[in-house]
Amino acid sequence: HIERLTGTHEATIELNGWQFALSVSPVLGKDGQRTGTVVEWRDVTDEVRVQRDLDAVIAAANQGDFSRRVDGSGAQPTLAGIAAKLNMLLQTIDGGLGETIRVAKALADGDLTQRHTGDLVRQFATLQEGGDATAATPVPYTPLTLPTTHPRD
């Protein structure tokens, strides 16, 4: 049916684990009559792998898992750059949240000696300051006196 092709047809196909972008176009002569067909095959295996990896990492981040990273190796420069920048963003989020969680758990356990470590920025720095100030603020202690007898006695 390639003989009836009037415009460009594009598809992605898989062959033995390899992904190819396929583009098929008619070739027309000066008189507008079809003289043949041109087919372009482009190996997009790495790009497809990185796109799937991006999808999986973003889905994990949407579920609160910021520990995963995208492997952009072998991808075209634009896609590899996006992967690298996403990885930096995830590292910042994971590091900032990890520090905040560590200090919050220590506070919940009554350990007021823990402070944030590392160089946190913007909102994470605000969390750092608030958490450290909370840990440094003395909590007033009021002893609780319990009655030794029941009120009905």
PDB file of C-alpha atoms in Angstrom:
ATOM      1  CA  HIS A   1       0.000   0.000   0.000  1.00  0.00           C
ATOM      2  CA  ILE A   2       3.061   2.190  -0.049  1.00  0.00           C
ATOM      3  CA  GLU A   3       2.252   3.000  -3.680  1.00  0.00           C
ATOM      4  CA  ARG A   4      -0.839   4.930  -2.552  1.00  0.00           C
ATOM      5  CA  LEU A   5       1.048   7.031   0.003  1.00  0.00           C
ATOM      6  CA  THR A   6       0.323  10.727  -0.628  1.00  0.00           C
ATOM      7  CA  GLY A   7       2.032  12.269   2.384  1.00  0.00           C
ATOM      8  CA  THR A   8       4.610  11.449   5.021  1.00  0.00           C
ATOM      9  CA  HIS A   9       3.840   8.554   7.348  1.00  0.00           C
ATOM     10  CA  GLU A  10       5.698   8.357  10.677  1.00  0.00           C
ATOM     11  CA  ALA A  11       5.824   5.553  13.207  1.00  0.00           C
ATOM     12  CA  THR A  12       7.984   4.120  15.946  1.00  0.00           C
ATOM     13  CA  ILE A  13       8.717   0.445  15.657  1.00  0.00           C
ATOM     14  CA  GLU A  14      10.610  -2.056  17.795  1.00  0.00           C
ATOM     15  CA  LEU A  15      12.888  -4.742  16.381  1.00  0.00           C
ATOM     16  CA  ASN A  16      14.686  -7.111  18.751  1.00  0.00           C
ATOM     17  CA  GLY A  17      14.840  -4.531  21.552  1.00  0.00           C
ATOM     18  CA  TRP A  18      15.863  -1.652  19.290  1.00  0.00           C
ATOM     19  CA  GLN A  19      13.516   1.315  18.800  1.00  0.00           C
ATOM     20  CA  PHE A  20      13.381   3.043  15.417  1.00  0.00           C
ATOM     21  CA  ALA A  21      11.617   6.213  14.271  1.00  0.00           C
ATOM     22  CA  LEU A  22      10.410   5.430  10.782  1.00  0.00           C
ATOM     23  CA  SER A  23       9.477   8.102   8.256  1.00  0.00           C
ATOM     24  CA  VAL A  24       8.112   7.166   4.815  1.00  0.00           C
ATOM     25  CA  SER A  25       7.458   9.815   2.155  1.00  0.00           C
ATOM     26  CA  PRO A  26       6.584   9.741  -1.532  1.00  0.00           C
ATOM     27  CA  VAL A  27       9.099  11.216  -3.975  1.00  0.00           C
ATOM     28  CA  LEU A  28       7.482  13.302  -6.709  1.00  0.00           C
ATOM     29  CA  GLY A  29       8.965  14.396 -10.023  1.00  0.00           C
ATOM     30  CA  LYS A  30       8.773  17.892 -11.550  1.00  0.00           C
ATOM     31  CA  ASP A  31       5.494  16.937 -13.156  1.00  0.00           C
ATOM     32  CA  GLY A  32       4.014  15.964  -9.753  1.00  0.00           C
ATOM     33  CA  GLN A  33       3.982  12.290 -10.610  1.00  0.00           C
ATOM     34  CA  ARG A  34       5.262   9.812  -8.089  1.00  0.00           C
ATOM     35  CA  THR A  35       8.744   8.575  -8.920  1.00  0.00           C
ATOM     36  CA  GLY A  36       9.489   6.595  -5.802  1.00  0.00           C
ATOM     37  CA  THR A  37       9.508   6.409  -2.024  1.00  0.00           C
ATOM     38  CA  VAL A  38      12.063   7.516   0.524  1.00  0.00           C
ATOM     39  CA  VAL A  39      12.332   5.736   3.881  1.00  0.00           C
ATOM     40  CA  GLU A  40      14.272   7.076   6.848  1.00  0.00           C
ATOM     41  CA  TRP A  41      15.122   4.845   9.794  1.00  0.00           C
ATOM     42  CA  ARG A  42      16.506   6.531  12.883  1.00  0.00           C
ATOM     43  CA  ASP A  43      17.688   4.608  15.952  1.00  0.00           C
ATOM     44  CA  VAL A  44      15.864   6.164  18.924  1.00  0.00           C
ATOM     45  CA  THR A  45      16.503   3.328  21.382  1.00  0.00           C
ATOM     46  CA  ASP A  46      18.335   5.533  23.909  1.00  0.00           C
ATOM     47  CA  GLU A  47      15.811   8.367  23.617  1.00  0.00           C
ATOM     48  CA  VAL A  48      12.886   6.010  24.202  1.00  0.00           C
ATOM     49  CA  ARG A  49      14.692   4.476  27.196  1.00  0.00           C
ATOM     50  CA  VAL A  50      15.371   7.907  28.711  1.00  0.00           C
ATOM     51  CA  GLN A  51      11.775   9.028  28.079  1.00  0.00           C
ATOM     52  CA  ARG A  52      10.463   5.912  29.856  1.00  0.00           C
ATOM     53  CA  ASP A  53      12.952   6.493  32.677  1.00  0.00           C
ATOM     54  CA  LEU A  54      11.811  10.123  32.963  1.00  0.00           C
ATOM     55  CA  ASP A  55       8.188   8.994  33.162  1.00  0.00           C
ATOM     56  CA  ALA A  56       8.992   6.462  35.902  1.00  0.00           C
ATOM     57  CA  VAL A  57      11.091   8.904  37.960  1.00  0.00           C
ATOM     58  CA  ILE A  58       8.459  11.649  37.715  1.00  0.00           C
ATOM     59  CA  ALA A  59       5.722   9.184  38.700  1.00  0.00           C
ATOM     60  CA  ALA A  60       7.810   8.137  41.722  1.00  0.00           C
ATOM     61  CA  ALA A  61       8.356  11.796  42.692  1.00  0.00           C
ATOM     62  CA  ASN A  62       4.605  12.396  42.464  1.00  0.00           C
ATOM     63  CA  GLN A  63       4.247   9.604  45.039  1.00  0.00           C
ATOM     64  CA  GLY A  64       6.821  11.234  47.349  1.00  0.00           C
ATOM     65  CA  ASP A  65       9.879   9.178  46.322  1.00  0.00           C
ATOM     66  CA  PHE A  66      12.592  11.693  45.424  1.00  0.00           C
ATOM     67  CA  SER A  67      15.451   9.175  45.600  1.00  0.00           C
ATOM     68  CA  ARG A  68      15.267   7.907  42.020  1.00  0.00           C
ATOM     69  CA  ARG A  69      17.363   9.376  39.210  1.00  0.00           C
ATOM     70  CA  VAL A  70      17.229   9.402  35.401  1.00  0.00           C
ATOM     71  CA  ASP A  71      20.064   7.830  33.406  1.00  0.00           C
ATOM     72  CA  GLY A  72      20.513  10.237  30.496  1.00  0.00           C
ATOM     73  CA  SER A  73      23.553   8.491  29.059  1.00  0.00           C
ATOM     74  CA  GLY A  74      23.406   7.884  25.344  1.00  0.00           C
ATOM     75  CA  ALA A  75      20.483  10.235  24.775  1.00  0.00           C
ATOM     76  CA  GLN A  76      20.499  13.215  22.452  1.00  0.00           C
ATOM     77  CA  PRO A  77      21.996  16.306  24.165  1.00  0.00           C
ATOM     78  CA  THR A  78      18.664  18.041  24.797  1.00  0.00           C
ATOM     79  CA  LEU A  79      17.111  15.015  26.484  1.00  0.00           C
ATOM     80  CA  ALA A  80      20.320  14.254  28.405  1.00  0.00           C
ATOM     81  CA  GLY A  81      20.341  17.865  29.645  1.00  0.00           C
ATOM     82  CA  ILE A  82      16.735  17.614  30.826  1.00  0.00           C
ATOM     83  CA  ALA A  83      17.577  14.384  32.652  1.00  0.00           C
ATOM     84  CA  ALA A  84      20.597  15.985  34.353  1.00  0.00           C
ATOM     85  CA  LYS A  85      18.591  19.040  35.458  1.00  0.00           C
ATOM     86  CA  LEU A  86      15.754  16.886  36.768  1.00  0.00           C
ATOM     87  CA  ASN A  87      18.305  14.836  38.716  1.00  0.00           C
ATOM     88  CA  MET A  88      19.710  18.040  40.288  1.00  0.00           C
ATOM     89  CA  LEU A  89      16.190  19.130  41.262  1.00  0.00           C
ATOM     90  CA  LEU A  90      15.415  15.740  42.776  1.00  0.00           C
ATOM     91  CA  GLN A  91      18.709  15.793  44.702  1.00  0.00           C
ATOM     92  CA  THR A  92      17.850  19.208  46.168  1.00  0.00           C
ATOM     93  CA  ILE A  93      14.368  18.089  47.184  1.00  0.00           C
ATOM     94  CA  ASP A  94      15.531  14.732  48.541  1.00  0.00           C
ATOM     95  CA  GLY A  95      18.378  16.318  50.509  1.00  0.00           C
ATOM     96  CA  GLY A  96      16.261  19.121  51.967  1.00  0.00           C
ATOM     97  CA  LEU A  97      13.390  16.847  52.930  1.00  0.00           C
ATOM     98  CA  GLY A  98      15.759  14.230  54.306  1.00  0.00           C
ATOM     99  CA  GLU A  99      17.407  16.769  56.601  1.00  0.00           C
ATOM    100  CA  THR A 100      14.059  18.165  57.728  1.00  0.00           C
ATOM    101  CA  ILE A 101      12.689  14.688  58.444  1.00  0.00           C
ATOM    102  CA  ARG A 102      15.836  13.704  60.357  1.00  0.00           C
ATOM    103  CA  VAL A 103      15.629  16.768  62.630  1.00  0.00           C
ATOM    104  CA  ALA A 104      11.839  16.449  63.059  1.00  0.00           C
ATOM    105  CA  LYS A 105      12.198  12.813  64.130  1.00  0.00           C
ATOM    106  CA  ALA A 106      14.891  13.788  66.620  1.00  0.00           C
ATOM    107  CA  LEU A 107      12.603  16.500  68.043  1.00  0.00           C
ATOM    108  CA  ALA A 108       9.739  14.015  68.297  1.00  0.00           C
ATOM    109  CA  ASP A 109      12.048  11.723  70.264  1.00  0.00           C
ATOM    110  CA  GLY A 110      12.942  14.581  72.609  1.00  0.00           C
ATOM    111  CA  ASP A 111      16.441  15.122  71.192  1.00  0.00           C
ATOM    112  CA  LEU A 112      16.895  18.890  71.066  1.00  0.00           C
ATOM    113  CA  THR A 113      20.561  18.683  70.081  1.00  0.00           C
ATOM    114  CA  GLN A 114      20.029  17.863  66.402  1.00  0.00           C
ATOM    115  CA  ARG A 115      20.431  20.631  63.834  1.00  0.00           C
ATOM    116  CA  HIS A 116      20.221  20.706  60.061  1.00  0.00           C
ATOM    117  CA  THR A 117      23.463  20.092  58.236  1.00  0.00           C
ATOM    118  CA  GLY A 118      24.364  21.065  54.709  1.00  0.00           C
ATOM    119  CA  ASP A 119      23.740  24.216  52.745  1.00  0.00           C
ATOM    120  CA  LEU A 120      19.994  24.386  52.191  1.00  0.00           C
ATOM    121  CA  VAL A 121      18.392  27.040  49.989  1.00  0.00           C
ATOM    122  CA  ARG A 122      15.170  29.093  49.938  1.00  0.00           C
ATOM    123  CA  GLN A 123      12.191  27.162  51.367  1.00  0.00           C
ATOM    124  CA  PHE A 124      14.463  24.460  52.727  1.00  0.00           C
ATOM    125  CA  ALA A 125      16.550  27.137  54.436  1.00  0.00           C
ATOM    126  CA  THR A 126      13.340  28.513  55.976  1.00  0.00           C
ATOM    127  CA  LEU A 127      12.483  25.014  57.223  1.00  0.00           C
ATOM    128  CA  GLN A 128      16.030  24.687  58.527  1.00  0.00           C
ATOM    129  CA  GLU A 129      15.820  27.950  60.458  1.00  0.00           C
ATOM    130  CA  GLY A 130      12.394  27.104  61.897  1.00  0.00           C
ATOM    131  CA  GLY A 131      13.403  23.598  62.931  1.00  0.00           C
ATOM    132  CA  ASP A 132      16.672  24.742  64.468  1.00  0.00           C
ATOM    133  CA  ALA A 133      14.908  27.582  66.313  1.00  0.00           C
ATOM    134  CA  THR A 134      12.314  25.144  67.645  1.00  0.00           C
ATOM    135  CA  ALA A 135      15.022  22.827  68.927  1.00  0.00           C
ATOM    136  CA  ALA A 136      16.874  25.748  70.539  1.00  0.00           C
ATOM    137  CA  THR A 137      13.787  27.171  72.289  1.00  0.00           C
ATOM    138  CA  PRO A 138      13.445  25.944  75.846  1.00  0.00           C
ATOM    139  CA  VAL A 139      10.095  24.353  76.542  1.00  0.00           C
ATOM    140  CA  PRO A 140       8.544  25.488  79.829  1.00  0.00           C
ATOM    141  CA  TYR A 141       8.237  22.602  82.206  1.00  0.00           C
ATOM    142  CA  THR A 142       5.302  22.406  84.551  1.00  0.00           C
ATOM    143  CA  PRO A 143       5.306  19.410  86.852  1.00  0.00           C
ATOM    144  CA  LEU A 144       2.090  17.472  86.876  1.00  0.00           C
ATOM    145  CA  THR A 145       0.788  16.605  90.304  1.00  0.00           C
ATOM    146  CA  LEU A 146      -1.554  13.659  90.414  1.00  0.00           C
ATOM    147  CA  PRO A 147      -3.999  13.180  93.278  1.00  0.00           C
ATOM    148  CA  THR A 148      -3.138  10.324  95.598  1.00  0.00           C
ATOM    149  CA  THR A 149      -6.770   9.498  96.306  1.00  0.00           C
ATOM    150  CA  HIS A 150      -9.784   9.121  94.052  1.00  0.00           C
ATOM    151  CA  PRO A 151     -12.292  12.025  94.282  1.00  0.00           C
ATOM    152  CA  ARG A 152     -15.046   9.610  95.450  1.00  0.00           C
ATOM    153  CA  ASP A 153     -13.017   8.527  98.485  1.00  0.00           C
TER     154      ASP A 153
END
